[in-house]
Tab-separated table of C-alpha atoms and ligand atoms in Angstrom:
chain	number	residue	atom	x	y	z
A	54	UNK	CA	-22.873	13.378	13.225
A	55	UNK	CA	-20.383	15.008	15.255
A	56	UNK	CA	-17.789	13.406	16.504
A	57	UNK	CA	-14.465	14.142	18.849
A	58	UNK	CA	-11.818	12.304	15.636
A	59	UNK	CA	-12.645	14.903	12.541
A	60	UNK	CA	-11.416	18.537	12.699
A	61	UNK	CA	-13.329	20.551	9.643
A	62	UNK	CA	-10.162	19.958	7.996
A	63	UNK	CA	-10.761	15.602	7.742
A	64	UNK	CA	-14.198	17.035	6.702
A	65	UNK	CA	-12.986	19.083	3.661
A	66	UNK	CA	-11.070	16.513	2.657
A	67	UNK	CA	-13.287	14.136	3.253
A	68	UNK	CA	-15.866	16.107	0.650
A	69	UNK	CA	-12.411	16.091	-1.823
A	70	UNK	CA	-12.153	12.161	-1.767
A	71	UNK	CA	-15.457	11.828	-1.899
A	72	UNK	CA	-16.029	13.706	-5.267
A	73	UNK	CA	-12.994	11.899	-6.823
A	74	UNK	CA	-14.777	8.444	-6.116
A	75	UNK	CA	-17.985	9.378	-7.351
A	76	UNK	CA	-16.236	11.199	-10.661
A	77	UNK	CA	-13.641	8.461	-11.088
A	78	UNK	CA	-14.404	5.500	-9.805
A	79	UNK	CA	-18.004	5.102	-9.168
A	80	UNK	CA	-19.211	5.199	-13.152
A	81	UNK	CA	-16.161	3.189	-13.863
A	82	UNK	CA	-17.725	0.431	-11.166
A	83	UNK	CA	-18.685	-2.023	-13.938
A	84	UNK	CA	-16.272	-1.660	-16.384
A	85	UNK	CA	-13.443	-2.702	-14.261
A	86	UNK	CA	-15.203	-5.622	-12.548
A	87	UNK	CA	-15.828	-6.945	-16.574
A	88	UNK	CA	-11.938	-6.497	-17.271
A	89	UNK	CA	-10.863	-7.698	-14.242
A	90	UNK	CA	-8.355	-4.911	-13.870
A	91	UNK	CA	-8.182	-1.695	-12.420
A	92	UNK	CA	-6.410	1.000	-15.059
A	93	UNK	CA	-3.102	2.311	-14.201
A	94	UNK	CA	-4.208	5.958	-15.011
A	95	UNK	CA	-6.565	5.566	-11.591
A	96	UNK	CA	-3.529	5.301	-9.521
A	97	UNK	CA	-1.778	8.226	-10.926
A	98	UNK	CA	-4.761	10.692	-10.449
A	99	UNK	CA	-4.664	9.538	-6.712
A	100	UNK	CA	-0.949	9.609	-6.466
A	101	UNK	CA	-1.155	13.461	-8.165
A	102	UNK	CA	-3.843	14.658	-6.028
A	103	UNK	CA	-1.621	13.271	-2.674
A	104	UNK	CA	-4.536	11.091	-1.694
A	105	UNK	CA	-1.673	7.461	-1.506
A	106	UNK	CA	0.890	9.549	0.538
A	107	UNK	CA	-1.517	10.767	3.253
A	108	UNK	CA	0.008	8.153	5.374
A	109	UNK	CA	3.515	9.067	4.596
A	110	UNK	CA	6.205	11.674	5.457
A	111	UNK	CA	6.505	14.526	3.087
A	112	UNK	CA	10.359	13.273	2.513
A	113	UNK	CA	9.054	10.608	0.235
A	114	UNK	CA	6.478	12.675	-1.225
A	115	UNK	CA	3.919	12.469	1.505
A	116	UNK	CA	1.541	14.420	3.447
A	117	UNK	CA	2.487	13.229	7.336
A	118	UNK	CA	-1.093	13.775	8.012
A	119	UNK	CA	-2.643	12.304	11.428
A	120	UNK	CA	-4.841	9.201	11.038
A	121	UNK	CA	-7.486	10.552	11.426
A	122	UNK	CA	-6.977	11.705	7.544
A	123	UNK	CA	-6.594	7.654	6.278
A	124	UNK	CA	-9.723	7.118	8.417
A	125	UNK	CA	-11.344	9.254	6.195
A	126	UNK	CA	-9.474	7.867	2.776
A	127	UNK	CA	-10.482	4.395	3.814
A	128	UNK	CA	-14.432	5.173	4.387
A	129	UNK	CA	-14.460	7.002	1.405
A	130	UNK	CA	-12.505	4.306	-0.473
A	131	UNK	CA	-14.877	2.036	0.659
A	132	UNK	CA	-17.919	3.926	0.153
A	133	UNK	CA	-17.367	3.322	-3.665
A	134	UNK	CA	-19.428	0.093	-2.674
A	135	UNK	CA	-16.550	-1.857	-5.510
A	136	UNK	CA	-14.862	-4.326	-2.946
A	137	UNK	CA	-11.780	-4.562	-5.634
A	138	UNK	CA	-10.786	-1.307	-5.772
A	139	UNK	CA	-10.850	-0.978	-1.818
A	140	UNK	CA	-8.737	-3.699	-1.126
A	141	UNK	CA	-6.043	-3.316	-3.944
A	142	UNK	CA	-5.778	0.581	-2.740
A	143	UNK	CA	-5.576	-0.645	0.703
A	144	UNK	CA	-2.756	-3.073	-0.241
A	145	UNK	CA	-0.946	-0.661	-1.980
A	146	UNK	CA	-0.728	1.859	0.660
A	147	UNK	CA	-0.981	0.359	4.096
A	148	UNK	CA	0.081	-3.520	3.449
A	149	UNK	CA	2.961	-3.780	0.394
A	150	UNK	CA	4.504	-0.255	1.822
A	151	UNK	CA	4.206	-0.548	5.435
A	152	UNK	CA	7.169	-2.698	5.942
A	153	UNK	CA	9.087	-0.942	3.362
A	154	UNK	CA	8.674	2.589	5.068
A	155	UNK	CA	9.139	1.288	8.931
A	156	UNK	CA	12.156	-1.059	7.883
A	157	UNK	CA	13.111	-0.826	4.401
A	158	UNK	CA	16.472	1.068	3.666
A	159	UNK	CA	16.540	4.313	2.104
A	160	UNK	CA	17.653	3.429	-0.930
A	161	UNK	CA	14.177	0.727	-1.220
A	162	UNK	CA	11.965	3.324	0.091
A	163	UNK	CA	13.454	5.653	-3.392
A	164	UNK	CA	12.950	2.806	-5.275
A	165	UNK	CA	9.635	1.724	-4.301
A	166	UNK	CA	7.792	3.641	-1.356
A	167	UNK	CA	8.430	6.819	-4.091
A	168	UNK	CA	6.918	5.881	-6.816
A	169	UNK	CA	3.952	4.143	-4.973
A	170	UNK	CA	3.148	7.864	-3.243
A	171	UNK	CA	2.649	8.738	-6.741
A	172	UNK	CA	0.957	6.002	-8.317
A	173	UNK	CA	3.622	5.204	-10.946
A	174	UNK	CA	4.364	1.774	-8.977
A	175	UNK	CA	1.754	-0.906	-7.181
A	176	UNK	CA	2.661	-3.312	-5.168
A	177	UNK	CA	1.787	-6.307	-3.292
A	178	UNK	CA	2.460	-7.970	0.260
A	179	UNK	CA	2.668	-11.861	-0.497
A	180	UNK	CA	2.399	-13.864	2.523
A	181	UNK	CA	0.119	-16.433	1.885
A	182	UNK	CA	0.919	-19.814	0.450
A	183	UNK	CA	-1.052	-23.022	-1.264
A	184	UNK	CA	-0.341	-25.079	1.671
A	185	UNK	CA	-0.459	-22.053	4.693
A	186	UNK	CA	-2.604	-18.931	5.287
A	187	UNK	CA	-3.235	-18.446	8.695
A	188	UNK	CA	-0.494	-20.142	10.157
A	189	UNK	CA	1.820	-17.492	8.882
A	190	UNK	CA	5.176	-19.329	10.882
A	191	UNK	CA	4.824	-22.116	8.206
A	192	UNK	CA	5.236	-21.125	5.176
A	193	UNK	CA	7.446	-22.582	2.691
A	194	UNK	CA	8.897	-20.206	0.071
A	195	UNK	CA	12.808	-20.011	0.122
A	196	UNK	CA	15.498	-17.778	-0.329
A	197	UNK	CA	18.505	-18.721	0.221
A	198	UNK	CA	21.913	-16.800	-0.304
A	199	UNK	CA	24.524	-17.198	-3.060
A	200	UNK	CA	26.735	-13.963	-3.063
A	201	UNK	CA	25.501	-10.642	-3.018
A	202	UNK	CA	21.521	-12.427	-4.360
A	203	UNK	CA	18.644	-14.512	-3.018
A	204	UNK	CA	17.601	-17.091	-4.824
A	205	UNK	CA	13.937	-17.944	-4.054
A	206	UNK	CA	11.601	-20.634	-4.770
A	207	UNK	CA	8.343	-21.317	-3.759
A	208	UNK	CA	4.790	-19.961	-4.486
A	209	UNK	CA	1.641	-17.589	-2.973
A	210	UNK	CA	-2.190	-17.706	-3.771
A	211	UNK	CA	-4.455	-15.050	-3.677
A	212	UNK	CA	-2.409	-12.064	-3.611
A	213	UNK	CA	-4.109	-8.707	-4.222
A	214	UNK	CA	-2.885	-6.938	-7.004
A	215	UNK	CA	0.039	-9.922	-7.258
A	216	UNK	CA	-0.809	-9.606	-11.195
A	217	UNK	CA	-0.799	-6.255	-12.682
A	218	UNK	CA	1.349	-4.577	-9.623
A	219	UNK	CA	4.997	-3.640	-10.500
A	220	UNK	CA	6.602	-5.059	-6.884
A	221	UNK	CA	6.159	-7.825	-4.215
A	222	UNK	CA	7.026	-7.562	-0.603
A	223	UNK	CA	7.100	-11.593	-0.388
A	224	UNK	CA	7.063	-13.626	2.983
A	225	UNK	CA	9.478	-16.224	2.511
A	226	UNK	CA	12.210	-18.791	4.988
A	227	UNK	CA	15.475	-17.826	5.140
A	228	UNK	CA	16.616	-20.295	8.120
A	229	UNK	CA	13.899	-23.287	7.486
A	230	UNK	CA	14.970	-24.799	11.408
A	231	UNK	CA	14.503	-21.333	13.558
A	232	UNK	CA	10.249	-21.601	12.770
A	233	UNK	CA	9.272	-17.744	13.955
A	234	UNK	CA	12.452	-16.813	13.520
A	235	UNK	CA	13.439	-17.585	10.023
A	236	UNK	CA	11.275	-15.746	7.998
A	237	UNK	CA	12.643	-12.642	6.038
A	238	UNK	CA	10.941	-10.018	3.818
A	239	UNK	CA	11.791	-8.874	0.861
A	240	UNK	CA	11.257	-7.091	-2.367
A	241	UNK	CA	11.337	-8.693	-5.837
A	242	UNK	CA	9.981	-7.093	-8.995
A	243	UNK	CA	7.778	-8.399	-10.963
A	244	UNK	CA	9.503	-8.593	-14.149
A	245	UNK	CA	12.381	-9.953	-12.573
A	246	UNK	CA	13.246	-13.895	-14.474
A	247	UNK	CA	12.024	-16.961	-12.597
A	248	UNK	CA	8.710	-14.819	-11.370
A	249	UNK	CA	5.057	-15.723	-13.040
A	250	UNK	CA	1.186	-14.259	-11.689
A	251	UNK	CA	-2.089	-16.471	-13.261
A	252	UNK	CA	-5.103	-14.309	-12.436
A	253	UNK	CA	-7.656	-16.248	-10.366
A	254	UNK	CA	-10.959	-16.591	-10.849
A	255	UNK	CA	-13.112	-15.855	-7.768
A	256	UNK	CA	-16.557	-14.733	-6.635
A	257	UNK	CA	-16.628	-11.018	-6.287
A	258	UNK	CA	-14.148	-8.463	-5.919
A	259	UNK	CA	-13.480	-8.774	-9.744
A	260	UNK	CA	-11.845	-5.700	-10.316
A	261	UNK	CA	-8.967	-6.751	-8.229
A	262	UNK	CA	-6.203	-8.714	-9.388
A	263	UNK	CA	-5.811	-12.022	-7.196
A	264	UNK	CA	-2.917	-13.732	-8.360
A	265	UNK	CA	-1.087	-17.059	-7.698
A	266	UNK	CA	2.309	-16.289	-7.986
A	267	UNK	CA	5.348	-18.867	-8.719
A	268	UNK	CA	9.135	-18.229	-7.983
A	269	UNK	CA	11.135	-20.462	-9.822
A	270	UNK	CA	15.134	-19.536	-9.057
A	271	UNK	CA	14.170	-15.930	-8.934
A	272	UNK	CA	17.682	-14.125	-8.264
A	273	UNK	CA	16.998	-10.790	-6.097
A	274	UNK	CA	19.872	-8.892	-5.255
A	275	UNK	CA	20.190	-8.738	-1.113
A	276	UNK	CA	19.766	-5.260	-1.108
A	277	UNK	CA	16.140	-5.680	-1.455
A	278	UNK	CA	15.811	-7.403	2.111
A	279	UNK	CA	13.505	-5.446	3.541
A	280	UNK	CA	14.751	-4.343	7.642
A	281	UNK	CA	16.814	-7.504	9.511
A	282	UNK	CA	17.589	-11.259	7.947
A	283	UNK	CA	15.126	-13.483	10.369
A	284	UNK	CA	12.481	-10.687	11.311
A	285	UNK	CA	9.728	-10.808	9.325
A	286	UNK	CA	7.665	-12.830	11.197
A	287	UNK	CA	7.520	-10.020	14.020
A	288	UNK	CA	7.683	-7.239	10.768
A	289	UNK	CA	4.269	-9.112	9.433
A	290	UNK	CA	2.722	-9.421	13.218
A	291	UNK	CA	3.201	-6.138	13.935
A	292	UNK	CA	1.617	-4.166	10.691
A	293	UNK	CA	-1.405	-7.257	10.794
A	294	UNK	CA	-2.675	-4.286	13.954
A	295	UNK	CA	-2.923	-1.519	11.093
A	296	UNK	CA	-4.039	-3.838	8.335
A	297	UNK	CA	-6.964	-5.382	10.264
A	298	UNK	CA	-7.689	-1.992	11.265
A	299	UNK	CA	-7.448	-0.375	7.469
A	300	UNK	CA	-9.975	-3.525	6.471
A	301	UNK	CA	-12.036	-2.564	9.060
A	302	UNK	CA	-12.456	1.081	7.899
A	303	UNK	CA	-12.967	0.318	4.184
A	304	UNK	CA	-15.796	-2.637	5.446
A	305	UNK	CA	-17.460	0.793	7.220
A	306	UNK	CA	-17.572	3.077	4.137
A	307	UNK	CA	-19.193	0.048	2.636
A	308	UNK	CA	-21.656	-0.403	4.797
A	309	UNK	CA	-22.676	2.848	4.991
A	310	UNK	CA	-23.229	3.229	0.926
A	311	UNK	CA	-25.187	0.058	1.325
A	312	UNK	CA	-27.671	1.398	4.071
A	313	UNK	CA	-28.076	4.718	2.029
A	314	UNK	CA	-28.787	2.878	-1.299
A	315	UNK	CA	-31.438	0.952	0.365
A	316	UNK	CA	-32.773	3.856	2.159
A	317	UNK	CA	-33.183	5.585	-1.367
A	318	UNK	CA	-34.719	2.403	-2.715
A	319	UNK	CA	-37.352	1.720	-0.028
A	320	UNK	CA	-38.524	5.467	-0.189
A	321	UNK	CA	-39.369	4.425	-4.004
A	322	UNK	CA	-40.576	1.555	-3.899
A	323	UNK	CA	-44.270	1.173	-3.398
A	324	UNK	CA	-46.162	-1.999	-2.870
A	325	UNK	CA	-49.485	-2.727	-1.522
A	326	UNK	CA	-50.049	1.165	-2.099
A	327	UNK	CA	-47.378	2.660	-0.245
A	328	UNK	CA	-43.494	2.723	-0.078
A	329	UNK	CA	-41.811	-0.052	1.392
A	330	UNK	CA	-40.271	2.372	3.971
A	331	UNK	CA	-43.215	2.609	5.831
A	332	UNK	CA	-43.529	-0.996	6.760
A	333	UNK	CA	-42.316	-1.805	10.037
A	334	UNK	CA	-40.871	-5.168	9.226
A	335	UNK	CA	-38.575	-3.530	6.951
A	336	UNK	CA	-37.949	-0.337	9.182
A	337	UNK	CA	-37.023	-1.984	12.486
A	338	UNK	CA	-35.044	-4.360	10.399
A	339	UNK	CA	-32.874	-1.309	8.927
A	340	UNK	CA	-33.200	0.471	12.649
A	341	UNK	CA	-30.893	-3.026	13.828
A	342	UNK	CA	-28.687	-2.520	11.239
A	343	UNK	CA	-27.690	0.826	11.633
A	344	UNK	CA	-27.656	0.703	15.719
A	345	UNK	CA	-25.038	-1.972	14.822
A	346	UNK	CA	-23.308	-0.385	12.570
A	347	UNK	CA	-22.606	2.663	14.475
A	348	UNK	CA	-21.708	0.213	17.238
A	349	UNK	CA	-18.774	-1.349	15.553
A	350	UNK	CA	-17.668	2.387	13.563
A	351	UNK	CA	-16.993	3.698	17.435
A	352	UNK	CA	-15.083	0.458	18.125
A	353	UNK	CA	-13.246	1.101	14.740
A	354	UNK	CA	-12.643	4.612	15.509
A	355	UNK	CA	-11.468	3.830	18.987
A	356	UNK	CA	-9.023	1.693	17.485
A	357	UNK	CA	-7.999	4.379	14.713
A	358	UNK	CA	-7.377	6.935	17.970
A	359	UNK	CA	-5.238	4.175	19.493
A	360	UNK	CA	-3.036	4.126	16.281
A	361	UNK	CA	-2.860	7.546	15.738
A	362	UNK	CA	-1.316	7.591	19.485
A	363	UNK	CA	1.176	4.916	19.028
A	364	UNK	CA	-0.319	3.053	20.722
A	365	UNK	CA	-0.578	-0.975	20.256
A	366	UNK	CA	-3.510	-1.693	19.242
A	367	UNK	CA	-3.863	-5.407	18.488
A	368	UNK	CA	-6.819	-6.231	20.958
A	369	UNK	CA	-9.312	-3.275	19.526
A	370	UNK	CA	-8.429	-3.599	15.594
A	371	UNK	CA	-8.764	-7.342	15.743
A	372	UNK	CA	-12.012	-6.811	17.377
A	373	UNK	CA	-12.746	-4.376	15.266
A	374	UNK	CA	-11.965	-6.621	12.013
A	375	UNK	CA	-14.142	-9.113	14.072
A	376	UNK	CA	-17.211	-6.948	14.086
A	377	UNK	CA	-17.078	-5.202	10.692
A	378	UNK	CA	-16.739	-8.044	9.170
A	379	UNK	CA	-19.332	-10.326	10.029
A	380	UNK	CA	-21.484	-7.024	10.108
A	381	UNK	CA	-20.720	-6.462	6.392
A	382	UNK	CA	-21.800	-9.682	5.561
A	383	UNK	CA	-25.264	-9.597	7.270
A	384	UNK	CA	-25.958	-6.037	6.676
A	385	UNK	CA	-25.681	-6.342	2.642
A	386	UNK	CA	-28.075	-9.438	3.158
A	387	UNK	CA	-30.712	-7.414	4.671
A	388	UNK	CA	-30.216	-4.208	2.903
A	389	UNK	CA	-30.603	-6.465	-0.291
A	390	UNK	CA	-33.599	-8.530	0.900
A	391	UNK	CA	-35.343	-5.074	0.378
A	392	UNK	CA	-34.392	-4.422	-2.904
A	393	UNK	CA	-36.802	-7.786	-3.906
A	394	UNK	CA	-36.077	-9.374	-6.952
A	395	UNK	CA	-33.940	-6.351	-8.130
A	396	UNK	CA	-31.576	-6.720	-5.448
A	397	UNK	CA	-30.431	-9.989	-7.277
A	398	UNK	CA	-29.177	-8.686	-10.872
A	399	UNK	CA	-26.147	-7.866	-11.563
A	400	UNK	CA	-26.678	-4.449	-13.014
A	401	UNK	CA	-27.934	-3.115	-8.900
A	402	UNK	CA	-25.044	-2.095	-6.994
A	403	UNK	CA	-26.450	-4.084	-4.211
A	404	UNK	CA	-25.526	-7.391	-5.538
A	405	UNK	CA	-21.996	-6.583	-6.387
A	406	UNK	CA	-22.165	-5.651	-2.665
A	407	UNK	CA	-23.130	-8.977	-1.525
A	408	UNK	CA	-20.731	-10.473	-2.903
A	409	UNK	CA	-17.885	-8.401	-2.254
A	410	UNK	CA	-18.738	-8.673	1.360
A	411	UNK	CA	-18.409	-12.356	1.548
A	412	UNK	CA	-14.549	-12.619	1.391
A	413	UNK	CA	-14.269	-9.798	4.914
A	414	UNK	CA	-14.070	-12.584	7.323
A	415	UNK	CA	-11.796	-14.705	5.381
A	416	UNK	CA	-8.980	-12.318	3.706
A	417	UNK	CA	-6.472	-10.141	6.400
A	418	UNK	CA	-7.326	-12.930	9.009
A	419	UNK	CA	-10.379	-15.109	9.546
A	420	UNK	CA	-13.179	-14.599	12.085
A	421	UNK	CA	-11.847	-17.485	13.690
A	422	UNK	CA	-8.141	-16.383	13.695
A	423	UNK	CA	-9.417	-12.926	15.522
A	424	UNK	CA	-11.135	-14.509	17.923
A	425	UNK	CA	-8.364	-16.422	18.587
A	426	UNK	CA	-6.575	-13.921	18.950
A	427	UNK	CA	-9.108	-11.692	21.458
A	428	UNK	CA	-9.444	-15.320	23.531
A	429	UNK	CA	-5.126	-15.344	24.023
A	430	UNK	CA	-5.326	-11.301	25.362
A	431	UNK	CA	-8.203	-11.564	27.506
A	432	UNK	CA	-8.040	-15.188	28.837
A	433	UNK	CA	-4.075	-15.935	28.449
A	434	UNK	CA	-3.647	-12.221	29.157
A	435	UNK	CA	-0.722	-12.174	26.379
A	436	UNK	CA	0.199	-8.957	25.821
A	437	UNK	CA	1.318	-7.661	22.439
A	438	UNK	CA	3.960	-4.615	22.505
A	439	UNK	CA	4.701	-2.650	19.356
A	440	UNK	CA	8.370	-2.966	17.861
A	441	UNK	CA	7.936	-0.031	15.638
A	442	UNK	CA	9.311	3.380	18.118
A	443	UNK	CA	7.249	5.928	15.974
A	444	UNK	CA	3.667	6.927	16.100
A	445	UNK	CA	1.916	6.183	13.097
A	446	UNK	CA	0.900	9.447	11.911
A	447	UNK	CA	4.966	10.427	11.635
B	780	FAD	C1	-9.700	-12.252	-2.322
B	780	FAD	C2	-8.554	-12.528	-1.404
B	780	FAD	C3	-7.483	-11.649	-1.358
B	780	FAD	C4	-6.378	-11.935	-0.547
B	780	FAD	N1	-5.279	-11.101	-0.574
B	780	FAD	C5	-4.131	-11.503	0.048
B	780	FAD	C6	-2.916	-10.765	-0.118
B	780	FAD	O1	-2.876	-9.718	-0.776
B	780	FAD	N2	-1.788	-11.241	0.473
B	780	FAD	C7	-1.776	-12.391	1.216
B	780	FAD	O2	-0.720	-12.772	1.703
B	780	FAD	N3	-2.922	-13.106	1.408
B	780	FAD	C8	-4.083	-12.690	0.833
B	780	FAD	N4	-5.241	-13.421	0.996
B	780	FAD	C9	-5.193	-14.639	1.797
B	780	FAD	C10	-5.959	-14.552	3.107
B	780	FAD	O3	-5.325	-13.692	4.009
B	780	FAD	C11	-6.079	-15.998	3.620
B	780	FAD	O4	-6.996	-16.654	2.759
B	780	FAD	C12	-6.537	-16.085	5.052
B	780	FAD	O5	-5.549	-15.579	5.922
B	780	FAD	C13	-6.869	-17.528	5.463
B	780	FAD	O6	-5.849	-18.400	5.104
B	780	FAD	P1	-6.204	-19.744	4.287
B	780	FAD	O7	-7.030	-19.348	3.114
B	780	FAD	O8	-4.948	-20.473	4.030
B	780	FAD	O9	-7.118	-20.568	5.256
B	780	FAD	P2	-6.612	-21.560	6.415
B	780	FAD	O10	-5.602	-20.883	7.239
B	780	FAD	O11	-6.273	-22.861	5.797
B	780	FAD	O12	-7.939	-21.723	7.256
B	780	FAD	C14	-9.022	-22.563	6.853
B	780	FAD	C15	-10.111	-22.468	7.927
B	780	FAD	O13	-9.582	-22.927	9.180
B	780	FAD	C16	-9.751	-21.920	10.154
B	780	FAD	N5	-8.636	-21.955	11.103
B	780	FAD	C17	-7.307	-21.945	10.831
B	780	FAD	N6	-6.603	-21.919	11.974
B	780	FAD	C18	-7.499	-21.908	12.984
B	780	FAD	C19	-7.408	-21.873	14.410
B	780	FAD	N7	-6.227	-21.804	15.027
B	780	FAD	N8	-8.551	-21.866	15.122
B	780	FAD	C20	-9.763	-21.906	14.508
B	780	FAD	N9	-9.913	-21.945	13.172
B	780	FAD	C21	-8.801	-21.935	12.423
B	780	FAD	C22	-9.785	-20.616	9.382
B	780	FAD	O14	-10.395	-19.580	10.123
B	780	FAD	C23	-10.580	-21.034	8.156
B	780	FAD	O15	-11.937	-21.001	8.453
B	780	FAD	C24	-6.378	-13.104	0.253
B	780	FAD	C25	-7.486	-13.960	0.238
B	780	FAD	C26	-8.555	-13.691	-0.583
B	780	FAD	C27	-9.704	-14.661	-0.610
């Protein structure tokens, strides 16, 4: 379809991603959901072919390409229809880095924005906690300062790619009586003494490595705070805009692989002498689906513009998060429902699908937590301004 966002260039390169996945990725699907891991060698064929520095400037190894280019990355990212693999490449290059790149000093962004443009480094964003996930201002791990270190103690749950990944932007209190503004970010290293990751068990997205992570007098050196002592809270509020927006955009490349499996499927599949896609039932049930999924990809898109613009775009990517969301979840129910009996073993696509899509309206802020948020700017009228100067895209 045509649309005002993609130039022939975001189409070229969309044909470029889209190869990779379906080369790399896609026949690797269920060999990485039975290890639980994703293989390092994955990240360095996306670092070498630029794909993790679209987002970045070419100083660090980047592209500096509009947004228009990650809106592409993230579809196709998502279109690999494996959950895991989206989310621990969206981590790595819109969630762990973001603060590091807007923030960070130069001499963290050589040491860890670098290497994550080429693949030799993952990362992670810890912010959640045992005892606090959405309410972010509460959280509990400490650092406090002895000399030219922080010392932190504390823990996080499910962090993406919080076992295998090299670094941790972690969330943690620096001044446990200012509430909002006590919280600090910073970087610690996974091998660093005092630090531990258990893999967690969970229900899909098995390729991706959710960890619970312990810090047990783990001894950073203060170099590695990540932009001003006391900001993170507004650091994390302000990049939740893009990551909403990024989950929103990998939920859409999903979606899109699920409707075209299922299309396939029902054209050959025959019961009661004919294929299934010529019953109504299940054609105006697939007509629904798409109406609303093109529905909620122009909201997205919208919201992608806004970014590209510099704009602040809190309002449209937390609706946007809303929408795709809950979409994914009921969309990969019906598209399934027409696979029959198939649609329920493990070995179709389709199922890993289903379950992936169960964890959108819960992980990067809950249904309820965006609606909360929608409710405070259109009833409170709060209105959210940016603290980042630059447009995204430079
Ligand atoms: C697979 C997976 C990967 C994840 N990856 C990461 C990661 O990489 N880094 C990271 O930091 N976190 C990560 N998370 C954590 C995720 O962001 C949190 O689970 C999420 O923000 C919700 O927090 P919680 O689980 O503590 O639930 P809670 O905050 O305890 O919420 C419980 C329920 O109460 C509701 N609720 C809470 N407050 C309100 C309110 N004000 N109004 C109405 N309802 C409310 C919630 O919507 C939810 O339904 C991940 C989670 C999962 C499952």
């Amino acid at each position: 379809m045509r649309s005002p966002y993609f130039t022939k260039d975001h189409e070229l390169f969309r044909q470029t991603v889209r190869q990779f996945m379906e080369n790399e990725v896609v026949p690797q699907a269920d060999v990485w959901e039975k290890d639980q891991r994703i293989p390092r060698d994955i990240w360095q064929k996306m670092g070498a072919l630029g794909f993790l520095g679209i987002n970045f400037p070419e100083t660090y190894g980047g592209a500096a390409a509009d947004f228009f280019y990650s809106v592409v990355f993230l579809e196709e990212v998502g279109r690999t229809g494996l959950g895991g693999f989206a989310a621990a490449v969206a981590v790595q290059q819109y969630m762990a880095t973001a603060h590091l790149y807007h923030v960070g000093s130069e001499e963290l962004k050589r040491k860890y924005l670098v290497p994550s443009i080429s693949g030799e480094k993952v990362g992670a964003l810890a912010i959640t906690e045992p005892n606090t996930g959405s309410d972010v201002a509460n959280l509990q791990t400490r650092a406090v300062r002895e000399g030219d270190h922080y010392v932190i103690n504390g823990s996080k749950t499910f962090i993406t790619n919080g076992v295998y990944g090299d670094f941790v932007t972690v969330a943690v209190k620096t001044d446990p009586d200012a509430g909002l503004d006590g919280i600090s970010l910073i970087v610690v290293d996974t091998d660093t003494p005092g630090f531990s990751a258990k893999k967690l068990r969970k229900m899909g997205w098995h390729c991706s490595d959710t960890g619970e992570l312990a810090f047990d007098e783990v001894r950073v050196p203060t170099t590695h705070l990540i932009g001003e002592e006391n900001r993170g809270f507004y650091y994390i509020m302000e990049s939740f805009q893009l990551e909403r927006l990024v989950g929103s955009l990998t939920a859409i490349g999903g979606m899109e692989k699920a409707l075209d499996i299922t299309l396939q499927y029902i054209s050959e599949r025959e019961a009661f002498g004919r294929p299934i896609a010529k019953f109504q039932a299940i054609r105006h049930t697939l007509a629904d689906l798409a109406a609303e999924l093109e529905a909620a990809k122009q909201l997205t898109y919208h919201a992608a513009y806004l970014c590209d613009q510099g704009e602040t775009f809190v309002r449209e990517a937390s609706m946007a998060k809303l929408i795709t969301s809950e979409l994914g979840k009921k969309l990969v129910d019906g598209c399934l429902q027409f696979f029959g009996g198939y649609g329920y073993m493990d070995e179709y696509p389709i199922s890993r699908m289903y379950r992936d899509a169960r964890v959108g309206t819960i992980a990067g802020g809950t249904s309820e937590i965006m609606r909360e948020i929608i409710s405070r700017i259109m009833i409170e009228r709060v209105r959210y301004e940016s603290i980042y100067q630059e447009k995204a895209s430079e």
